[in-house]
Amino acid sequence: MAEPSPAPPNFIRDIIAEDVKSSQHGGRVQTRFPPEPNGYLHIGHAKAICLDFGLADEFGGHTNLRFDDTNPEKEDVEYVESIKADVQWLGFQWDGLFYASDYFDQLYEWAIKLIKEGKAYVDDLSAEEIRQHRGTLTQPGKESPYRNRSVEENLNLFERMRTGEFPDGSRVLRAKIDMASPNLNMRDPVMYRILHAEHHRTGNKWCIYPMYDFAHGQSDSLEKITHSMCTLEFADHQPLYNWFIEQLGIFPSRQIEFDRLSLTYTMMSKRKLRLLVEEGRVKGWDDPRMPTLSGMRRRGYTPEAIRNFVTAAGVSRTNGIVELAMLEHFVREDLNKRALRVMAVLKPLKVIIDNYPENKVEEMDAVNNPEDASAGTRKVPFSRVLYIEQDDFREDPPKGYFRLSPGREVRLRYGYFITAKSVVKNDRGEVVEVHCTYDPATRGGNAPDGRKVKSTIHWVSVAHAVDAEVRIYETLFSKENPDEVGPGQDFTANLNPNSLEVIANAKIEPSLAKAAVGSRYQFERLGYFCVDPDSKPGKAVFSRTVALKDTWAKVEKKQGGSS
RNA sequence: UGGGCCGUCGACUAAUGGUAGGUCAAGUGCCUUUGGAGCACUUUGUCUAGGUUCGAAUCCUAGCGGCCCAGCCA
């Protein structure tokens, strides 16, 4: 397993360190991770989770998991359960588990307090009228005609909003701040709206629900959150966040914004990810091509790899896009240390060793993990007829090709040196069999005479091979930025038509027949693979997590491009 | 001629007025029973123009460029 990378310095840690040093809140550090349960967590959330939990942990603090469930129309228990599972899978355990809906009573009392102080009012304007009164980015807004109602009338109306007398959209409660503010969030923001909707936790107790802005800061405050991290787009909300806390005179949580994590060849928009799921462009939220934590888990990514990646990517306020290659590096780095090596042939080509006895079977010793001696060894059956990878034989080898070709000797990993002698072709002229001879003195792959061979290739005995389905994934989108589209197109135009390749009859070594769902292996020379839940007894299904770095592919590509 | 945030190698990120460093990517070499892994080395950067200062990536001003904001979403 990869060592946890030391976290590089960042501005949020600096802020917290300073606060601790100057004994703000007695040096106490309390954070929270506040997802809305309206979708599955993705790698962008992993960054927030690592920050919220990681920084609190560094300073001996605590972290709450709080569901920001103020919009019953979009939320569901399915999502809260998946979020809990994903946070734990990532390796974190919350101290307190809360819901914004836990605070609905308190929030309601605070709204009344603001009404009594003349700082909030019930507005009868329609949504459309409110929008028109708000003004524009460059022009100030206009005050609502209902802005100066009496406290008594506001109290009366707000109470009747709560008891369900009015239909959805007919009235809202607004904070009385400043319709001319250059910050649109301060132009009398809506605090409560009427929503006759059943909430996944409070049922039908409420028909008015607080807006994010009237819930988040106070929730932080109630939990005595000292450092409230959120993404950059909320920076404009900070004055409002502070305004409510100040007006209410409650615990002064501090909001700190950081940049979202963006990755090339994918996207983090929950709305768009949901669309992919609903339109069947992927198989579900946990499709291995999705940037969701459940998708990555199914694909074989490890929590350690994701955490190391997120840490290495760092945190700032710059709106960057991290290359997918960086994520893949951390996945390989971790899997290299923990994955057991096995041999599997994806595109089989028969090799017949003409001078090897017809019915002989030898059990060859193979190392399970060269990075970890404690992983031990296993026996792999060897016989006269084998499968090798089609790519590992060329009748007419290009320059720089080291693998099997007529007259050339290569090593079969943990087997023997073999030399290709002749080929058998089908009607279409394709090579379907390669006839070879082997050198009995090279058993196990060692040449007693010190003879060197330029290549070692993997193989599976035909008589012992087990069939398996292997799914090869490419990026879900073919553009680094999927949102870069032509006129009249949307991001689905950039979906990669080749993002999934199914190999129905790969040949795997017999030790793999009993592989457990979720277990991860390195198929030697090919990549890392994970046993998919779609596996059935007798037919394992593997997902390729990530390919190994392929130097030959790079050389070949370069030669092809230059000639 | 609204407000806010932000510009450092190809990507991400450090340097807190004093040596522009790290990771990924790319390249070169070594090694190798995975063309894997590993090891060593190398290339490329402070948006521009002024200013302050003994000294500026850092502070100031202007310009240029990017992102966010006009939900009764979060």
XYZ file of C-alpha atoms (C1' of nucleotides) in Angstrom:
637
model
C 0.000 0.000 0.000
C 1.150 3.479 -0.787
C 2.365 5.502 2.142
C 0.022 8.384 2.836
C 1.662 11.317 1.128
C 2.614 14.170 3.428
C 0.095 16.921 2.881
C 1.644 19.952 1.214
C 1.092 23.331 2.836
C -2.082 25.208 1.951
C -3.797 28.442 2.870
C -6.590 26.795 4.872
C -4.186 24.958 7.131
C -2.363 28.258 7.614
C -5.578 29.932 8.717
C -6.430 27.149 11.139
C -2.894 26.979 12.490
C -3.014 30.715 13.163
C -6.380 30.436 14.896
C -5.148 27.599 17.048
C -1.996 29.501 17.903
C -3.953 32.602 18.922
C -6.387 30.422 20.884
C -9.459 31.311 18.867
C -12.270 29.229 20.375
C -9.759 27.986 22.925
C -7.753 26.344 20.175
C -10.641 24.041 19.350
C -11.104 22.893 15.734
C -14.483 21.629 14.567
C -15.368 21.050 10.918
C -18.209 19.473 9.020
C -18.844 17.782 5.683
C -22.283 19.021 4.507
C -23.537 17.190 1.392
C -27.061 17.583 0.087
C -28.533 14.067 -0.233
C -29.613 14.567 -3.830
C -27.080 12.377 -5.638
C -24.029 10.224 -5.248
C -20.688 11.495 -4.036
C -17.953 11.995 -6.651
C -14.213 12.558 -6.563
C -14.812 16.282 -6.136
C -16.519 15.523 -2.847
C -13.526 13.385 -1.904
C -11.464 16.555 -1.892
C -13.894 18.269 0.475
C -14.038 15.179 2.682
C -10.255 14.923 2.871
C -10.030 18.598 3.776
C -12.828 18.595 6.345
C -11.777 15.408 8.068
C -8.049 15.671 7.365
C -7.536 19.173 8.701
C -9.642 18.613 11.809
C -7.658 15.470 12.482
C -4.341 17.264 12.084
C -5.310 19.709 14.805
C -6.893 17.176 17.116
C -10.359 18.422 16.185
C -13.645 16.827 15.215
C -15.745 16.520 12.101
C -19.487 16.158 11.718
C -21.338 14.659 8.817
C -24.310 16.919 8.207
C -26.883 16.428 5.509
C -27.997 19.723 4.034
C -31.551 18.544 3.526
C -33.506 21.753 3.099
C -35.046 20.902 -0.273
C -37.329 17.884 0.091
C -38.175 17.834 -3.598
C -34.718 16.646 -4.634
C -33.623 14.564 -1.707
C -33.951 10.946 -0.781
C -32.810 8.412 1.824
C -31.177 6.368 -0.935
C -28.693 9.209 -1.250
C -28.062 9.615 2.463
C -27.259 5.919 2.753
C -24.902 5.966 -0.225
C -23.163 9.061 1.116
C -22.559 7.488 4.518
C -21.183 4.363 2.868
C -18.893 6.352 0.587
C -17.485 8.508 3.390
C -16.667 5.408 5.398
C -15.248 3.602 2.402
C -12.928 6.548 1.876
C -11.679 5.869 5.369
C -13.312 8.522 7.517
C -15.589 8.337 10.529
C -17.673 11.331 11.588
C -18.093 12.425 15.173
C -21.613 13.834 15.019
C -24.221 12.838 12.456
C -26.695 15.660 11.859
C -29.277 16.935 9.419
C -30.176 20.534 8.703
C -33.729 19.288 9.251
C -32.789 18.657 12.907
C -32.752 22.436 13.208
C -36.053 23.323 11.552
C -37.673 24.301 14.873
C -34.767 26.463 15.924
C -34.554 28.059 12.490
C -38.249 28.894 12.653
C -37.799 30.587 16.028
C -34.897 32.590 14.685
C -37.005 33.708 11.741
C -39.618 35.004 14.179
C -36.955 36.796 16.148
C -35.787 38.586 12.987
C -39.377 39.485 12.099
C -39.905 40.956 15.560
C -36.756 43.040 15.158
C -37.978 44.348 11.808
C -35.273 42.479 9.929
C -37.484 40.101 7.979
C -40.798 40.395 6.178
C -43.350 38.334 4.314
C -43.445 39.186 0.621
C -46.522 38.464 -1.522
C -44.695 39.088 -4.792
C -44.537 36.168 -7.224
C -41.217 34.534 -8.046
C -41.227 36.372 -11.347
C -41.929 39.725 -9.686
C -39.217 39.163 -7.140
C -36.795 38.469 -9.944
C -37.784 41.695 -11.671
C -37.434 43.689 -8.471
C -33.994 42.241 -7.841
C -32.466 44.417 -10.552
C -29.551 43.206 -12.618
C -25.815 42.728 -12.238
C -25.289 46.363 -13.102
C -28.484 47.957 -11.817
C -29.797 48.186 -8.278
C -33.037 46.462 -7.334
C -36.347 47.975 -6.249
C -37.964 47.467 -2.898
C -41.033 45.260 -2.696
C -44.317 47.054 -1.925
C -44.711 44.590 0.964
C -41.332 45.427 2.451
C -42.642 47.695 5.184
C -45.477 45.681 6.636
C -45.936 45.876 10.361
C -44.274 43.358 12.632
C -47.721 42.096 13.661
C -48.835 41.515 10.096
C -45.556 39.760 9.260
C -45.862 37.546 12.329
C -49.426 36.699 11.441
C -48.672 35.947 7.805
C -45.567 33.885 8.580
C -47.481 31.808 11.117
C -50.186 31.177 8.511
C -47.519 30.221 5.968
C -46.377 27.601 8.435
C -49.823 26.225 9.132
C -50.408 25.559 5.442
C -52.987 28.177 4.629
C -51.211 29.385 1.474
C -50.295 27.557 -1.714
C -46.740 26.957 -2.912
C -45.123 30.060 -4.339
C -47.690 32.503 -3.020
C -45.499 34.101 -0.370
C -41.962 34.002 0.982
C -40.162 35.281 4.038
C -37.332 37.644 3.152
C -34.507 39.249 5.057
C -34.654 43.039 4.998
C -31.143 44.028 4.016
C -30.333 46.225 1.003
C -31.958 46.138 -2.429
C -29.155 48.296 -3.825
C -26.308 46.089 -2.674
C -23.769 45.278 -5.392
C -23.891 41.739 -3.990
C -27.157 40.255 -5.231
C -27.217 37.849 -2.304
C -27.812 40.809 -0.013
C -30.819 42.168 -1.961
C -33.398 40.919 0.523
C -32.684 37.207 0.121
C -35.482 34.689 0.535
C -35.292 32.901 3.886
C -38.311 30.598 3.642
C -40.458 29.324 0.806
C -43.743 27.417 0.888
C -43.325 23.812 -0.257
C -46.124 21.362 0.379
C -43.764 18.447 -0.023
C -43.026 15.412 2.088
C -39.570 15.506 3.580
C -37.591 12.260 3.846
C -37.103 12.862 7.564
C -39.681 15.332 8.838
C -42.511 13.936 6.763
C -45.380 16.419 6.552
C -44.573 18.376 9.679
C -43.478 21.363 7.608
C -44.802 23.042 4.518
C -42.297 25.882 4.663
C -38.618 25.137 4.241
C -35.582 27.337 4.911
C -33.312 28.259 2.036
C -29.656 27.193 2.053
C -28.602 30.687 3.115
C -30.909 30.696 6.105
C -29.876 27.219 7.196
C -26.222 26.651 6.530
C -24.517 29.268 8.660
C -26.865 28.702 11.574
C -26.375 24.952 11.345
C -22.637 25.525 11.480
C -23.154 27.824 14.418
C -25.336 25.352 16.311
C -22.665 22.702 15.907
C -19.998 25.198 17.005
C -18.172 24.681 13.729
C -14.994 26.751 13.871
C -13.932 26.438 10.235
C -16.588 25.929 7.590
C -14.976 24.989 4.293
C -16.939 25.228 1.067
C -16.291 25.771 -2.605
C -15.559 29.073 -4.303
C -18.997 29.745 -5.730
C -20.196 30.428 -2.175
C -17.744 33.275 -1.646
C -20.469 35.761 -2.598
C -22.671 34.245 0.098
C -20.196 34.849 2.905
C -21.468 38.362 3.726
C -24.953 36.888 4.105
C -23.651 33.923 6.099
C -22.064 36.414 8.484
C -25.085 38.737 8.477
C -27.453 36.090 9.846
C -24.929 34.998 12.470
C -24.411 38.598 13.573
C -28.094 39.521 13.644
C -28.858 36.414 15.665
C -25.856 36.889 17.926
C -24.863 33.245 17.732
C -21.607 31.321 17.591
C -19.378 32.875 14.909
C -18.428 30.062 12.572
C -16.067 31.134 9.836
C -16.531 30.261 6.191
C -13.446 29.561 4.063
C -13.745 28.908 0.338
C -11.507 26.736 -1.830
C -11.553 25.668 -5.468
C -13.457 22.667 -6.732
C -11.559 19.681 -8.047
C -11.875 19.346 -11.807
C -10.492 16.418 -13.776
C -9.869 16.093 -17.488
C -12.115 13.802 -19.565
C -14.920 13.855 -17.015
C -17.199 16.221 -15.143
C -18.434 16.744 -11.612
C -21.838 18.270 -12.248
C -24.341 16.183 -10.275
C -27.077 17.312 -12.636
C -25.208 16.055 -15.693
C -24.109 12.845 -14.024
C -27.714 12.193 -13.108
C -28.694 12.771 -16.729
C -26.185 10.139 -17.879
C -27.730 7.699 -15.421
C -31.337 8.535 -16.287
C -30.790 8.423 -20.039
C -28.985 5.115 -19.780
C -25.723 6.473 -21.205
C -24.043 4.614 -18.347
C -25.260 1.649 -16.348
C -25.847 3.513 -13.104
C -24.271 5.803 -10.545
C -21.694 3.088 -9.915
C -20.790 2.520 -13.546
C -16.984 2.116 -13.519
C -16.658 4.969 -16.009
C -18.350 7.436 -13.665
C -16.320 9.842 -11.501
C -18.479 8.854 -8.537
C -16.863 7.220 -5.536
C -19.124 4.215 -6.033
C -18.051 3.992 -9.679
C -14.399 4.238 -8.776
C -14.831 1.650 -6.051
C -16.443 -0.726 -8.527
C -13.677 -0.063 -11.007
C -11.063 -1.092 -8.469
C -9.694 2.262 -7.334
C -8.637 2.134 -3.692
C -9.545 4.702 -1.045
C -5.834 5.154 -0.333
C -5.132 5.994 -3.964
C -7.943 8.529 -4.057
C -6.832 10.139 -0.816
C -3.218 10.345 -1.964
C -4.321 11.858 -5.244
C -6.539 14.439 -3.618
C -3.777 15.379 -1.218
C -1.227 15.682 -4.002
C -3.560 17.797 -6.127
C -3.603 20.312 -3.301
C -5.992 23.106 -2.525
C -6.026 26.723 -3.614
C -8.435 29.215 -5.147
C -7.352 29.002 -8.764
C -9.955 26.973 -10.727
C -7.562 24.501 -12.300
C -8.130 21.215 -14.076
C -6.072 18.272 -12.919
C -4.946 15.772 -15.532
C -6.507 12.318 -15.322
C -2.984 10.912 -15.670
C -2.229 12.158 -12.168
C -5.138 10.226 -10.663
C -4.078 7.134 -12.586
C -0.556 7.466 -11.284
C -1.749 7.256 -7.692
C -3.996 4.324 -8.528
C -1.081 2.411 -10.064
C 1.235 3.375 -7.246
C -1.098 1.874 -4.666
C -2.154 -1.197 -6.647
C 1.444 -1.997 -7.550
C 2.142 -2.580 -3.897
C -0.950 -4.594 -3.051
C -2.284 -6.396 -6.139
C -1.530 -10.068 -6.669
C -0.014 -10.884 -10.060
C -1.738 -13.401 -12.285
C -1.626 -14.336 -15.963
C -4.576 -13.708 -18.248
C -4.793 -13.601 -22.023
C -7.283 -11.127 -23.424
C -6.959 -11.802 -27.172
C -5.810 -15.407 -27.398
C -3.514 -16.907 -30.013
C -2.617 -20.597 -29.833
C 0.988 -21.610 -29.403
C 1.886 -25.268 -29.907
C 5.192 -26.462 -28.597
C 5.966 -29.243 -31.054
C 8.765 -30.850 -29.063
C 6.917 -30.804 -25.728
C 5.373 -34.166 -24.708
C 1.715 -34.505 -25.692
C 0.117 -35.205 -22.327
C 2.620 -33.731 -19.940
C 1.570 -31.082 -17.415
C 4.064 -29.251 -15.227
C 3.227 -27.044 -12.273
C 5.352 -23.935 -12.572
C 6.171 -21.739 -9.580
C 4.983 -18.165 -9.969
C 5.570 -15.203 -7.679
C 2.352 -13.617 -6.423
C 3.730 -10.154 -5.845
C 7.348 -9.144 -6.418
C 6.681 -6.055 -4.256
C 5.603 -8.155 -1.300
C 7.448 -11.354 -0.430
C 4.785 -12.295 2.113
C 2.300 -12.760 -0.745
C 4.087 -16.031 -1.525
C 4.004 -18.136 -4.666
C 1.521 -20.318 -6.522
C 1.562 -23.131 -9.068
C 0.573 -22.454 -12.676
C -0.044 -25.423 -15.003
C 2.075 -25.593 -18.158
C 1.425 -27.874 -21.140
C 2.054 -28.325 -24.841
C -0.697 -26.020 -26.108
C -0.907 -22.508 -24.725
C -2.609 -19.228 -25.340
C -0.513 -16.137 -25.738
C -1.628 -12.611 -26.534
C -2.191 -11.905 -30.224
C -0.162 -8.734 -29.771
C 2.791 -10.791 -28.610
C 3.371 -12.391 -32.016
C 4.182 -10.683 -35.307
C 4.907 -12.608 -38.435
C 6.684 -9.573 -39.795
C 8.003 -7.691 -36.752
C 8.566 -3.957 -37.004
C 11.812 -2.388 -35.852
C 12.124 -2.431 -32.090
C 9.609 -5.263 -31.610
C 11.083 -7.700 -29.085
C 8.334 -10.268 -28.782
C 7.732 -13.538 -30.606
C 8.269 -13.723 -34.348
C 9.499 -16.437 -36.694
C 12.967 -17.584 -35.681
C 13.014 -15.484 -32.526
C 13.356 -16.846 -29.008
C 11.411 -15.391 -26.074
C 10.735 -16.421 -22.506
C 7.362 -17.644 -21.359
C 7.084 -16.155 -17.907
C 7.894 -18.805 -15.267
C 7.902 -21.318 -18.183
C 10.518 -22.003 -20.834
C 12.334 -20.257 -23.631
C 10.529 -20.949 -26.879
C 11.403 -20.235 -30.501
C 8.759 -19.679 -33.186
C 9.171 -22.029 -36.158
C 6.068 -21.768 -38.327
C 2.515 -20.495 -38.449
C -0.867 -21.827 -39.493
C -3.285 -19.374 -41.100
C -7.009 -19.395 -41.706
C -8.854 -18.617 -44.962
C -8.503 -14.925 -44.347
C -4.762 -15.200 -44.023
C -4.776 -14.568 -40.268
C -2.335 -16.415 -38.063
C -4.283 -18.842 -35.881
C -1.476 -21.065 -34.577
C 2.178 -20.551 -33.937
C 4.319 -23.659 -33.817
C 7.329 -23.422 -31.575
C 10.061 -25.476 -29.997
C 11.167 -25.128 -26.414
C 14.488 -25.560 -24.689
C 14.026 -28.068 -21.840
C 17.079 -26.637 -20.088
C 15.298 -23.324 -19.469
C 12.617 -24.577 -17.082
C 11.254 -21.800 -14.910
C 12.640 -19.263 -17.351
C 16.336 -19.498 -16.503
C 18.943 -20.236 -19.137
C 21.828 -22.180 -17.576
C 24.165 -20.949 -20.304
C 23.371 -17.350 -19.460
C 21.664 -16.802 -22.782
C 19.570 -13.606 -22.807
C 16.237 -13.102 -24.397
C 14.754 -9.679 -25.161
C 11.217 -10.375 -24.101
C 9.159 -12.263 -21.558
C 5.546 -12.912 -22.427
C 2.594 -14.221 -20.454
C 0.542 -17.287 -21.308
C -2.206 -19.613 -20.119
C -2.418 -23.365 -20.720
C -5.312 -24.096 -23.099
C -6.319 -27.242 -21.256
C -6.432 -25.428 -17.922
C -7.639 -21.955 -18.921
C -10.864 -20.581 -17.491
C -13.083 -18.270 -19.517
C -13.856 -14.825 -18.201
C -15.455 -11.621 -19.381
C -13.186 -8.614 -19.300
C -14.408 -5.043 -19.587
C -11.955 -2.498 -20.862
C -12.762 1.136 -20.142
C -11.591 4.228 -21.867
C -12.486 7.746 -20.758
C -16.232 8.440 -20.703
C -15.692 11.552 -22.820
C -13.341 11.973 -25.726
C -12.554 15.598 -24.954
C -10.479 16.838 -22.035
C -13.273 19.299 -21.402
C -16.609 17.580 -22.136
C -18.414 20.919 -22.026
C -16.503 22.176 -25.046
C -19.124 21.659 -27.755
C -20.195 23.047 -31.077
C -23.302 25.190 -31.542
C -26.530 23.380 -30.782
C -24.737 20.508 -29.022
C -24.522 19.588 -25.390
C -21.935 17.625 -23.435
C -23.398 14.282 -24.524
C -21.976 14.994 -28.002
C -18.563 14.391 -26.454
C -19.400 10.984 -25.025
C -16.682 8.548 -26.107
C -18.322 5.817 -28.214
C -15.471 3.485 -27.299
C -15.589 3.975 -23.545
C -16.507 0.330 -22.985
C -15.072 -2.688 -24.765
C -16.317 -6.088 -23.686
C -14.055 -9.073 -24.205
C -16.385 -12.003 -23.809
C -13.900 -14.853 -23.795
C -10.664 -13.925 -22.183
C -8.569 -16.823 -20.876
C -7.489 -16.638 -17.271
C -5.267 -18.884 -15.223
C -7.179 -21.444 -13.117
C -6.188 -19.888 -9.769
C -8.536 -17.022 -10.676
C -11.651 -19.141 -11.034
C -12.622 -18.539 -7.409
C -11.750 -14.844 -7.237
C -14.012 -12.906 -4.895
C -16.064 -9.940 -6.064
C -14.153 -6.746 -5.429
C -10.716 -8.381 -5.340
C -8.022 -6.699 -7.346
C -5.316 -8.286 -9.466
C -2.585 -7.298 -11.793
C -2.837 -9.199 -15.056
C 0.856 -9.313 -15.832
C 1.930 -6.882 -18.548
C -1.668 -5.707 -19.069
C -2.945 -3.734 -16.140
C -4.922 -3.869 -12.924
C -8.301 -5.589 -12.917
C -11.074 -5.889 -10.381
C -13.721 -8.593 -10.061
C -17.081 -7.032 -10.894
C -20.328 -7.761 -9.021
C -21.808 -8.930 -12.342
C -19.680 -12.086 -11.980
C -21.549 -15.390 -11.904
C -20.351 -18.784 -10.770
C -18.261 -20.189 -13.598
C -17.944 -16.847 -15.379
C -16.011 -14.148 -13.652
C -16.328 -10.588 -14.920
C -13.314 -8.314 -14.597
C -13.128 -4.555 -14.990
C -9.871 -3.028 -16.003
C -9.033 -0.491 -13.320
C -6.118 1.048 -15.176
C -3.617 -0.183 -17.735
C 0.033 -0.629 -16.951
C 2.365 1.905 -18.490
C 3.104 0.540 -21.918
C 6.475 1.605 -23.291
C 6.103 -0.394 -26.492
C 2.760 1.192 -27.302
C 4.440 4.558 -26.986
C 7.332 3.557 -29.254
C 4.973 2.066 -31.801
C 2.793 5.139 -31.818
C 5.790 7.356 -32.354
C 7.073 5.192 -35.228
C 3.643 5.121 -36.816
C 3.369 8.856 -36.568
C 6.780 9.603 -38.079
C 6.819 7.171 -40.986
C -19.622 51.418 -18.362
C -21.999 46.174 -10.989
C -19.596 43.053 -7.356
C -16.454 39.004 -5.789
C -12.396 35.617 -6.621
C -8.002 34.215 -9.315
C -3.415 34.410 -12.860
C 3.954 30.522 -11.068
C 6.907 24.843 -15.932
C 2.289 21.139 -20.576
C -1.076 19.924 -15.623
C -1.487 20.592 -10.225
C 0.946 23.033 -6.321
C 5.045 25.396 -2.876
C 8.144 29.636 -1.895
C 4.333 34.209 4.006
C 9.831 41.001 0.798
C 15.765 37.478 0.417
C 18.452 30.430 -3.601
C 11.684 29.963 -8.033
C 11.141 23.959 -5.305
C 7.928 19.323 -5.355
C 4.419 15.805 -7.749
C 2.268 14.238 -12.503
C 3.287 14.378 -17.681
C 7.323 14.432 -21.338
C 12.505 12.975 -22.533
C 17.449 10.348 -21.697
C 20.165 6.537 -19.502
C 20.766 2.224 -16.069
C 18.547 -2.184 -14.541
C 14.991 -6.005 -15.213
C 12.035 -13.400 -15.610
C 6.147 -7.928 -16.472
C 8.765 -3.291 -22.753
C 5.697 -3.606 -15.486
C 8.167 -1.849 -11.050
C 12.633 0.605 -9.510
C 16.942 4.002 -9.883
C 19.629 8.262 -11.916
C 19.538 12.409 -14.870
C 17.223 16.287 -18.152
C 13.912 19.950 -20.443
C 10.184 23.709 -19.810
C 7.600 28.624 -15.533
C 6.481 33.869 -12.047
C 0.332 37.269 -17.673
C 1.903 42.543 -19.328
C 3.435 47.561 -18.167
C 4.684 50.886 -14.600
C 5.774 51.910 -9.327
C 7.672 51.077 -4.020
C 12.316 48.679 -2.200
C 19.202 47.421 -1.298
C 16.104 43.381 -3.029
C 9.345 41.795 -5.750
C 6.246 35.617 -7.830
C 5.079 38.074 -3.178
C 3.385 44.965 -1.801
C 0.837 49.249 -4.896
C -1.488 51.064 -9.679
C -3.212 50.143 -14.484
C -4.047 46.822 -18.358
C -4.983 41.876 -20.254
C -7.045 37.006 -19.336
C -10.064 33.283 -16.617
C -13.958 31.759 -13.063
C -18.469 32.927 -10.070
C -23.194 35.818 -9.030
C -29.563 38.232 -11.391
C -33.382 29.987 -8.090
C -38.982 30.443 -3.987
C -31.604 24.937 -5.838
C -27.414 23.759 -2.843
